[in-house]
Coordinates of C-alpha atoms in Angstrom, one line a residue:
X180 CA 22.6 -10.2 -18.3
X181 CA 23.7 -13.5 -19.9
X182 CA 21.5 -16.5 -20.6
X183 CA 22.9 -18.5 -17.7
X184 CA 22.3 -15.5 -15.3
X185 CA 19.0 -15.0 -16.5
X186 CA 18.1 -18.6 -16.0
X187 CA 19.4 -18.5 -12.4
X188 CA 17.1 -15.5 -11.6
X189 CA 14.2 -17.1 -13.3
X190 CA 14.9 -20.3 -11.4
X191 CA 14.7 -18.3 -8.1
X192 CA 11.5 -16.8 -9.2
X193 CA 10.0 -20.1 -10.1
X194 CA 11.0 -21.5 -6.6
X195 CA 9.2 -18.6 -4.6
X196 CA 6.2 -18.9 -6.8
X197 CA 6.1 -22.7 -6.3
X198 CA 6.6 -22.2 -2.5
X199 CA 3.7 -19.6 -2.4
X200 CA 1.5 -21.9 -4.4
X201 CA 2.2 -24.7 -1.9
X202 CA 1.3 -22.4 1.1
X203 CA -1.9 -21.4 -0.6
X204 CA -2.9 -25.3 -1.3
X205 CA -2.0 -26.1 2.2
X206 CA -4.1 -23.1 3.6
X207 CA -7.0 -23.9 1.3
X208 CA -7.2 -27.5 2.6
X209 CA -7.4 -26.3 6.1
X210 CA -10.0 -23.7 5.5
X211 CA -13.5 -24.4 7.0
X212 CA -15.2 -22.3 4.1
X213 CA -16.7 -19.7 6.6
X214 CA -16.6 -16.0 5.9
X215 CA -14.7 -15.4 9.2
X216 CA -12.0 -18.0 8.0
X217 CA -11.7 -16.5 4.6
X218 CA -11.7 -13.0 5.6
X219 CA -9.6 -13.2 8.8
X220 CA -7.8 -16.6 9.0
X221 CA -10.0 -17.4 11.9
X222 CA -8.4 -14.7 14.0
X223 CA -5.7 -17.1 15.3
X224 CA -2.6 -15.3 14.5
X225 CA -0.1 -14.1 17.2
X226 CA 0.9 -10.5 17.4
X227 CA 4.4 -11.3 16.2
X228 CA 3.1 -13.2 13.3
X229 CA 0.6 -10.5 12.5
X230 CA 3.3 -7.9 13.0
X231 CA 5.5 -9.6 10.3
X232 CA 2.4 -9.9 8.1
X233 CA 1.7 -6.1 8.5
X234 CA 5.3 -5.4 7.6
X235 CA 5.1 -7.7 4.5
X236 CA 1.9 -6.0 3.5
X237 CA 3.4 -2.5 3.9
X238 CA 6.9 -2.9 2.6
X239 CA 5.9 -3.1 -1.1
X240 CA 7.5 -2.5 -4.3
X241 CA 7.2 1.1 -3.8
X242 CA 9.3 0.7 -0.6
X243 CA 12.0 -1.6 -2.1
X244 CA 12.2 -0.4 -5.6
X245 CA 10.5 3.1 -5.8
X246 CA 12.0 4.8 -2.6
X247 CA 15.5 3.7 -3.3
X248 CA 15.3 4.8 -6.9
X249 CA 13.8 8.3 -6.0
X250 CA 16.8 8.7 -3.5
X251 CA 19.3 7.6 -6.3
X252 CA 17.7 10.1 -8.6
X253 CA 16.9 13.1 -6.3
X254 CA 18.9 12.5 -3.1
X255 CA 17.6 14.3 -0.1
X256 CA 14.0 15.0 -1.6
X257 CA 13.7 11.2 -2.3
X258 CA 14.0 10.6 1.5
X259 CA 10.7 12.2 2.2
X260 CA 8.9 8.8 1.2
X261 CA 11.0 7.1 3.6
X262 CA 10.2 9.2 6.6
X263 CA 6.6 9.6 5.6
X264 CA 5.8 6.0 5.3
X265 CA 7.5 5.4 8.8
X266 CA 5.9 8.3 10.6
X267 CA 2.4 7.2 9.5
X268 CA 2.6 4.2 11.7
X269 CA 2.6 6.5 14.8
X270 CA -0.9 7.6 13.6
X271 CA -2.0 4.1 13.3
X272 CA -0.7 2.9 16.6
X273 CA -2.1 5.6 18.7
X274 CA -5.4 6.4 16.9
X275 CA -6.6 3.4 14.9
X276 CA -5.3 -0.1 15.7
X277 CA -6.9 -1.0 18.9
X278 CA -10.2 1.0 18.3
X279 CA -10.7 -0.6 14.9
X280 CA -10.2 -4.1 16.2
X281 CA -12.8 -3.6 18.9
X282 CA -15.4 -1.9 16.7
X283 CA -15.1 -3.7 13.5
X284 CA -15.5 -7.2 12.3
X285 CA -14.1 -7.5 8.6
X286 CA -13.8 -4.0 7.0
X287 CA -13.7 -0.2 7.5
X288 CA -17.4 -0.1 6.9
X289 CA -18.1 -2.3 9.9
X290 CA -16.5 0.4 12.1
X291 CA -18.6 3.2 10.8
X292 CA -22.0 1.4 10.6
X293 CA -21.8 0.6 14.4
X294 CA -23.6 3.8 14.8
X295 CA -25.1 4.7 11.5
X296 CA -27.7 3.6 9.0
X297 CA -26.0 0.7 7.3
X298 CA -26.9 0.8 3.5
X299 CA -25.6 4.1 2.5
X300 CA -22.5 4.1 4.7
X301 CA -21.6 0.5 3.4
X302 CA -21.9 1.6 -0.3
X303 CA -19.8 4.7 0.3
X304 CA -17.1 2.9 2.3
X305 CA -16.9 -0.1 0.0
X306 CA -16.7 2.0 -3.2
X307 CA -13.8 4.0 -1.5
X308 CA -12.0 1.0 -0.3
X309 CA -12.0 -0.6 -3.8
X310 CA -10.8 2.6 -5.4
X311 CA -7.8 2.8 -3.1
X312 CA -7.0 -0.8 -3.5
X313 CA -7.0 -0.6 -7.3
X314 CA -4.7 2.5 -7.2
X315 CA -2.1 0.7 -4.8
X316 CA -2.3 -2.5 -7.0
X317 CA -1.4 -0.5 -10.2
X318 CA 2.0 0.5 -8.5
X319 CA 2.8 -3.1 -7.5
X320 CA 2.0 -4.1 -11.2
X321 CA 4.4 -1.3 -12.5
X322 CA 7.2 -2.6 -10.3
X323 CA 6.8 -6.1 -11.4
X324 CA 6.9 -5.2 -15.0
X325 CA 10.2 -3.1 -14.6
X326 CA 11.9 -5.8 -12.7
X327 CA 11.2 -8.7 -15.0
X328 CA 11.9 -6.5 -18.1
X329 CA 15.4 -5.7 -16.4
X330 CA 15.8 -9.5 -15.7
X331 CA 15.3 -10.3 -19.4
X332 CA 18.0 -8.1 -20.5
X333 CA 16.0 -4.9 -21.4
X334 CA 13.1 -2.7 -21.1
X335 CA 10.9 -4.7 -23.6
X336 CA 7.3 -3.5 -23.6
X337 CA 6.2 -7.0 -24.3
X338 CA 8.0 -8.4 -21.5
X339 CA 6.6 -5.8 -18.9
X340 CA 3.0 -6.3 -20.3
X341 CA 3.2 -10.2 -19.9
X342 CA 4.6 -9.8 -16.5
X343 CA 1.7 -7.5 -15.4
X344 CA -0.7 -10.1 -16.6
X345 CA 1.2 -12.9 -14.9
X346 CA 1.2 -11.2 -11.6
X347 CA -2.4 -10.4 -11.9
X348 CA -3.2 -14.1 -12.5
X349 CA -1.2 -15.1 -9.5
X350 CA -2.8 -12.8 -7.2
X351 CA -6.3 -14.1 -8.2
X352 CA -5.2 -17.6 -7.6
X353 CA -3.8 -16.7 -4.0
X354 CA -6.8 -14.9 -2.8
X355 CA -9.4 -17.3 -4.4
X356 CA -7.9 -20.5 -3.2
X357 CA -6.1 -19.6 0.1
X358 CA -8.0 -16.6 1.6
X359 CA -6.4 -14.7 4.5
X360 CA -4.6 -17.5 5.9
X361 CA -2.5 -18.2 2.8
X362 CA -2.1 -14.5 2.3
X363 CA -0.7 -14.0 5.8
X364 CA 1.8 -16.8 5.6
X365 CA 2.9 -15.6 2.1
X366 CA 3.6 -12.1 3.6
X367 CA 5.5 -13.4 6.7
X368 CA 7.8 -15.4 4.4
X369 CA 8.2 -12.3 2.1
X370 CA 8.9 -10.0 5.1
X371 CA 11.7 -12.3 6.3
X372 CA 13.2 -12.5 2.9
X373 CA 13.0 -8.8 2.2
X374 CA 14.4 -7.8 5.6
X375 CA 17.4 -10.4 4.9
X376 CA 17.9 -9.0 1.4
X377 CA 17.9 -5.6 2.5
X378 CA 20.1 -6.1 5.4
X379 CA 22.8 -7.9 3.1
X380 CA 22.8 -5.1 0.5
X381 CA 23.1 -2.4 3.2
X382 CA 26.1 -4.3 5.0
X383 CA 27.7 -4.5 1.5
X384 CA 27.3 -0.9 0.7
X385 CA 28.7 0.2 4.1
X386 CA 31.7 -2.3 3.6
X387 CA 32.4 -0.8 0.2
X388 CA 32.8 2.7 2.0
X389 CA 34.6 1.1 5.0
X390 CA 31.6 2.1 7.2
X391 CA 32.1 5.7 6.5
X392 CA 28.7 7.3 5.8
X393 CA 30.2 10.8 5.0
X394 CA 32.3 9.2 2.3
X395 CA 29.1 7.3 1.0
X396 CA 27.1 10.6 0.6
X397 CA 30.2 12.5 -0.8
X398 CA 30.5 9.9 -3.5
X399 CA 26.8 9.9 -4.2
X400 CA 26.8 13.7 -4.7
X401 CA 29.7 13.5 -7.0
X402 CA 28.2 10.7 -9.2
X403 CA 24.7 12.3 -9.1
X404 CA 25.6 15.2 -11.5
X405 CA 24.2 17.7 -9.0
X406 CA 27.1 18.1 -6.6
X407 CA 26.0 19.3 -3.1
X408 CA 22.7 20.1 -4.2
X409 CA 21.9 16.3 -4.2
X410 CA 22.2 16.4 -0.4
X411 CA 20.1 19.4 0.1
X412 CA 16.3 20.1 -0.2
X413 CA 14.9 21.3 -3.3
X414 CA 16.2 19.0 -6.1
X415 CA 12.7 17.7 -6.8
X416 CA 10.2 19.8 -4.8
X417 CA 12.1 23.1 -4.5
X418 CA 12.0 24.7 -8.0
X419 CA 8.9 27.0 -7.6
X420 CA 5.8 27.5 -5.4
X421 CA 4.0 24.5 -7.1
X422 CA 6.8 22.1 -6.3
X423 CA 6.9 23.3 -2.7
X424 CA 3.2 22.8 -2.3
X425 CA 3.4 19.3 -3.9
X426 CA 6.0 18.6 -1.2
X427 CA 3.6 19.5 1.7
X428 CA 0.7 17.7 -0.2
X429 CA 2.8 14.5 -0.6
X430 CA 3.8 14.5 3.2
X431 CA 0.3 15.0 4.3
X432 CA -0.7 11.9 2.1
X433 CA 2.0 9.6 3.4
X434 CA 1.6 10.5 7.0
X435 CA -2.3 10.3 7.1
X436 CA -2.9 7.6 4.4
X437 CA -1.8 4.6 6.1
X438 CA -4.6 4.7 8.8
X439 CA -7.1 4.5 5.8
X440 CA -5.5 1.8 3.7
X441 CA -8.2 -1.1 3.5
X442 CA -5.6 -3.9 3.4
X443 CA -3.8 -2.6 6.5
X444 CA -7.1 -2.0 8.5
X445 CA -8.2 -5.6 7.8
X446 CA -5.0 -7.1 9.4
X447 CA -6.2 -5.9 12.7
X448 CA -9.0 -8.5 12.5
X449 CA -6.7 -11.4 12.2
X450 CA -5.7 -11.2 15.9
X451 CA -8.0 -12.5 18.7
X452 CA -7.9 -9.3 20.9
X453 CA -7.4 -5.5 20.6
X454 CA -4.3 -5.9 22.8
X455 CA -2.8 -8.2 20.4
X456 CA -3.7 -5.5 17.6
X457 CA -1.7 -3.0 19.3
X458 CA 1.3 -5.4 19.9
X459 CA 1.2 -6.3 16.2
X460 CA 1.6 -2.6 15.3
X461 CA 4.7 -2.4 17.7
X462 CA 6.2 -5.4 16.0
X463 CA 5.5 -3.8 12.5
X464 CA 7.0 -0.4 13.5
X465 CA 10.2 -2.1 14.5
X466 CA 10.5 -4.2 11.3
X467 CA 9.4 -1.2 9.0
X468 CA 11.5 1.4 10.8
X469 CA 14.6 -0.8 10.4
X470 CA 13.8 -1.4 6.7
X471 CA 13.2 2.2 5.8
X472 CA 16.6 3.3 7.3
X473 CA 18.1 0.5 5.1
X474 CA 16.4 2.1 1.9
X475 CA 18.1 5.2 2.5
X476 CA 21.5 3.6 2.5
X477 CA 20.6 1.7 -0.7
X478 CA 19.3 4.8 -2.4
X479 CA 22.6 6.8 -1.7
X480 CA 24.5 3.7 -2.4
X481 CA 22.9 3.1 -5.8
X482 CA 23.9 6.9 -6.6
X483 CA 27.4 6.5 -5.4
X484 CA 28.2 3.0 -6.8
X485 CA 25.9 2.7 -10.0
X486 CA 25.6 6.3 -10.8
X487 CA 22.5 8.4 -11.2
X488 CA 22.8 8.6 -15.0
X489 CA 23.0 4.9 -15.2
X490 CA 20.0 4.4 -12.9
X491 CA 18.0 6.8 -15.1
X492 CA 19.1 5.2 -18.4
X493 CA 18.0 1.8 -17.1
X494 CA 14.5 3.1 -16.0
X495 CA 13.6 6.6 -16.2
X496 CA 11.7 6.4 -13.0
X497 CA 14.4 4.8 -11.0
X498 CA 12.6 1.5 -10.2
X499 CA 15.7 -0.7 -11.1
X500 CA 18.3 1.1 -8.9
X501 CA 18.4 -1.7 -6.2
X502 CA 18.7 -4.7 -8.7
X503 CA 21.6 -2.7 -10.5
X504 CA 23.2 -2.0 -7.2
X505 CA 23.1 -5.6 -6.3
X506 CA 24.6 -6.6 -9.7
X507 CA 27.6 -4.1 -9.1
X508 CA 28.1 -5.1 -5.3
X509 CA 28.3 -8.9 -6.4
X510 CA 31.1 -8.1 -8.8
X511 CA 29.5 -6.5 -11.9
X512 CA 27.9 -7.6 -15.1
X513 CA 29.2 -11.0 -16.4
X514 CA 30.4 -12.2 -13.1
X515 CA 28.9 -15.2 -11.2
X516 CA 28.8 -13.2 -7.9
X517 CA 27.0 -10.3 -9.6
X518 CA 24.6 -12.7 -11.4
X519 CA 23.7 -14.6 -8.0
X520 CA 23.2 -11.5 -6.0
X521 CA 21.2 -9.8 -8.9
X522 CA 19.1 -12.8 -9.0
X523 CA 18.5 -13.1 -5.3
X524 CA 17.5 -9.5 -5.0
X525 CA 15.1 -9.6 -8.1
X526 CA 13.5 -12.7 -6.6
X527 CA 13.0 -11.0 -3.3
X528 CA 11.5 -7.9 -5.2
X529 CA 9.3 -10.3 -7.0
X530 CA 8.2 -12.0 -3.9
X531 CA 7.6 -8.4 -2.3
X532 CA 5.1 -7.6 -5.4
X533 CA 3.3 -11.1 -5.1
X534 CA 2.7 -10.8 -1.4
X535 CA 1.4 -7.2 -1.4
X536 CA -0.8 -7.8 -4.4
X537 CA -2.3 -10.8 -2.7
X538 CA -3.2 -8.7 0.5
X539 CA -4.5 -5.8 -1.3
X540 CA -6.7 -8.0 -3.6
X541 CA -8.1 -9.8 -0.6
X542 CA -9.1 -6.5 1.0
X543 CA -10.8 -5.1 -2.0
X544 CA -12.6 -8.4 -2.7
X545 CA -13.9 -8.6 1.0
X546 CA -15.2 -5.0 0.6
X547 CA -17.1 -5.9 -2.8
X548 CA -18.6 -8.9 -1.0
X549 CA -19.1 -7.9 2.5
X550 CA -20.0 -4.3 1.9
X551 CA -21.4 -3.9 -1.6
X552 CA -22.9 -7.3 -2.4
X553 CA -24.5 -7.7 0.9
X554 CA -26.0 -4.3 1.0
X555 CA -27.1 -3.8 -2.6
X556 CA -29.3 -7.0 -2.8
X557 CA -32.9 -7.1 -1.7
X558 CA -32.8 -7.7 2.1
X559 CA -35.5 -10.4 2.3
X560 CA -34.6 -12.3 -0.9
X561 CA -32.4 -15.4 -0.8
X562 CA -29.1 -14.7 -2.3
X563 CA -27.8 -16.7 -5.3
X564 CA -24.2 -16.6 -4.0
X565 CA -22.5 -16.7 -0.7
X566 CA -20.3 -13.7 0.3
X567 CA -17.1 -16.0 0.0
X568 CA -18.1 -16.9 -3.6
X569 CA -18.6 -13.3 -4.5
X570 CA -15.3 -12.3 -2.9
X571 CA -13.6 -14.9 -5.1
X572 CA -15.3 -13.6 -8.1
X573 CA -14.5 -10.0 -7.1
X574 CA -10.8 -11.0 -6.9
X575 CA -10.9 -11.8 -10.6
X576 CA -12.7 -8.4 -11.5
X577 CA -10.3 -6.3 -9.4
X578 CA -7.4 -8.2 -10.8
X579 CA -8.5 -7.3 -14.4
X580 CA -8.8 -3.7 -13.7
X581 CA -5.6 -3.6 -12.0
X582 CA -3.9 -5.3 -14.9
X583 CA -5.4 -2.9 -17.4
X584 CA -4.4 0.2 -15.4
X585 CA -0.7 -1.3 -14.8
X586 CA -0.3 -1.7 -18.5
X587 CA -1.0 2.1 -19.0
X588 CA 1.2 3.2 -16.2
X589 CA 4.3 1.3 -16.9
X590 CA 6.7 4.2 -17.1
X591 CA 5.7 5.8 -13.7
X592 CA 7.7 5.5 -10.5
X593 CA 5.9 2.9 -8.2
X594 CA 6.7 5.0 -5.0
X595 CA 4.9 8.0 -6.7
X596 CA 2.0 5.9 -7.8
X597 CA 1.6 4.7 -4.1
X598 CA 1.7 8.2 -2.9
X599 CA -1.6 8.8 -5.0
X600 CA -3.3 5.9 -3.4
X601 CA -2.2 7.1 0.1
X602 CA -3.8 10.5 -0.9
X603 CA -7.1 9.0 -1.7
X604 CA -7.2 6.8 1.4
X605 CA -6.4 9.9 3.7
X606 CA -9.0 11.9 1.8
X607 CA -11.9 9.3 1.7
X608 CA -11.3 6.8 4.5
X609 CA -9.5 8.6 7.3
X610 CA -11.9 11.3 8.0
X611 CA -15.0 9.1 8.3
X612 CA -13.1 6.6 10.4
X613 CA -11.9 9.5 12.8
X614 CA -15.2 11.1 13.0
X615 CA -17.0 7.9 13.7
X616 CA -14.5 6.9 16.6
X617 CA -14.3 10.4 18.2
X618 CA -17.2 12.6 17.3
X619 CA -20.3 12.2 19.4
X620 CA -22.5 14.0 17.0
X621 CA -21.5 12.4 13.7
X622 CA -24.6 11.3 11.5
X623 CA -25.1 9.0 8.7
X624 CA -25.2 12.0 6.2
X625 CA -21.9 13.2 7.6
X626 CA -20.5 9.7 7.0
X627 CA -21.5 9.5 3.4
X628 CA -20.5 13.1 2.6
X629 CA -17.2 12.6 4.3
X630 CA -16.3 9.5 2.1
X631 CA -17.5 11.0 -1.2
X632 CA -16.3 14.4 -0.3
X633 CA -12.7 13.1 -0.1
X634 CA -13.0 10.4 -2.8
X635 CA -14.5 12.3 -5.6
X636 CA -12.2 15.5 -5.4
X637 CA -9.1 13.3 -4.8
X638 CA -9.7 11.1 -7.9
X639 CA -11.0 14.2 -10.0
X640 CA -7.8 16.3 -9.2
X641 CA -5.5 13.3 -10.1
X642 CA -7.1 13.0 -13.6
X643 CA -6.8 16.8 -14.0
X644 CA -3.2 16.8 -12.7
X645 CA 0.3 16.6 -14.5
X646 CA 0.2 12.8 -13.7
X647 CA -2.4 12.1 -16.4
X648 CA -1.7 14.7 -19.0
X649 CA 0.2 17.9 -19.9
X650 CA 3.7 16.8 -19.1
X651 CA 6.3 14.4 -20.7
X652 CA 6.0 11.8 -18.0
X653 CA 2.2 11.7 -17.9
X654 CA 0.0 8.7 -18.6
X655 CA -1.1 10.4 -21.9
X656 CA 1.8 12.6 -22.7
X657 CA 0.3 13.6 -26.2
X658 CA -2.8 15.1 -24.5
X659 CA -3.2 18.1 -22.5
X660 CA -6.4 18.7 -20.2
X661 CA -4.3 19.5 -17.0
X662 CA -6.2 22.0 -14.8
X663 CA -4.8 21.2 -11.4
X664 CA -1.0 22.1 -10.9
X665 CA -0.1 19.6 -8.1
X666 CA 1.0 16.0 -8.7
X667 CA -0.5 14.9 -5.4
X668 CA -4.1 15.9 -4.5
X669 CA -3.8 15.4 -0.7
X670 CA -3.3 19.0 0.4
X671 CA -6.8 19.9 -1.1
X672 CA -8.7 16.6 -0.9
X673 CA -7.8 15.7 2.6
X674 CA -9.2 18.9 4.1
X675 CA -12.3 18.6 1.7
X676 CA -13.1 15.1 3.2
X677 CA -13.0 16.4 6.8
X678 CA -15.0 19.5 5.7
X679 CA -17.7 17.5 4.0
X680 CA -18.0 15.2 6.9
X681 CA -18.6 18.2 9.3
X682 CA -21.0 20.0 6.7
X683 CA -23.0 16.8 6.3
X684 CA -23.4 16.3 9.9
X685 CA -24.5 20.0 10.8
X686 CA -26.9 20.0 8.0
X687 CA -28.5 16.5 8.6
X688 CA -32.0 16.5 9.6
X689 CA -31.5 13.2 11.7
X690 CA -30.4 13.5 15.4
X691 CA -27.2 11.7 16.4
X692 CA -28.0 8.4 18.4
X693 CA -26.6 9.0 21.6
X694 CA -27.1 5.5 22.8
X695 CA -25.4 4.0 19.9
X696 CA -22.6 6.3 20.2
X697 CA -22.2 5.5 23.9
X698 CA -22.2 1.8 23.2
X699 CA -19.7 2.2 20.3
X700 CA -17.4 4.3 22.7
X701 CA -17.4 1.5 25.4
X702 CA -16.8 -1.2 23.0
X703 CA -13.9 0.8 21.3
X704 CA -12.2 1.5 24.6
X705 CA -12.8 -1.7 26.4
X706 CA -13.4 -4.4 23.7
X707 CA -16.7 -5.4 25.3
X708 CA -18.7 -7.3 22.7
X709 CA -16.0 -7.2 20.1
X710 CA -16.0 -10.0 17.5

């Protein structure tokens, strides 16, 4: 990119950052300072607004950059991410959205403690929520680093590192000053920009091939270097039994993980009723479904127009496939049209990252303040800080951890990193949530064992997997302490989470509280007594 073209893209970046900071300032002035206002925006958002915000929260850098990149590199196998991310919303719609809105107040732990002993359950659920959020944040940091490094004309490690630090600082500002109200409006603006950007690129790709999808796929296969294998299963996940098991493991994590993501669950508390929560999900499914169909066109379009070899040369993980596609569609390197389209797409992708990290940081800081701080302190002693003050401080701490891990994982595909976060969410959060909502005999011990029984194996298996050591693309390629062969732990850790919850319940000395279960059941199904 030339200096003028870089200046144009940076100007668009600066415009979006200035706009989001203005939204944050506006929301901060309107905030009353209460926990409900900071955590949920006063529960005043309509189903359509919340649906756009959910879509904005969910359509992350993994979706826009990572999935398209994986499709450009691996063809058919890369589409698993698009399908898995979309199908997951059916689980959310039918099993989670309305019941969570009725039973909870701010966090996942609120749903579980409705019929359990509060202290151990809040500590377990809060710890799990923070772990999932940090993993998800790392993926967004990596996407930001790859994007800005490309914008500045290369893959400079220094440029990527400073970008990660800058994104971390911005997300702390958004959460600390604006709370849920600012975060929601940033996500709504981002969702509109992202849908418009993806739709524009999709139309341009189809026009390039005169609307002939078969011609597009044929060209993608030819330029991929793999021929017809590019359009068949097995290029990434079909080599041996380990790769096939990884395919199943990843699919389970993607389909089941969404219902356990803290920043998605917290969105159901921003609407006034359970019916509004359900309608929000319907809006979100429409937007998200349209978007993931477009990522498939963009992925194959990048392979056909840019070329798989060129995508890999720019970024080994494929994270820059869409910006490179935009550059070519606009007229190529050195042209004004290419520079403008590249700059717009890069700015939209950057907006995507900023909006998502704000939502995740808010959810994790709320878990720290509402679940951990409020529980670990002495019950009869006056607290030094309010929950909202602790949430602001927690945003700084979570941001620092995410920045550090993001600097380590700069060369990994963002969609793959999000798959790991989904695996941990499906292993630790989903079992305890479903047991609490649907199993009459579930006990406190079962709840605690369910969380740790999924969380600990998931994190441990990731640490002992090829993701961290023992392979060229690992976090520590020069070391080898790999013991677990799969890259995604979901196939093992998700059943362990359910098993641990069952085992803890059947061995528990305490009898299940029938009265509290009945009360929770009525509240979940009717909304009576919901916050």
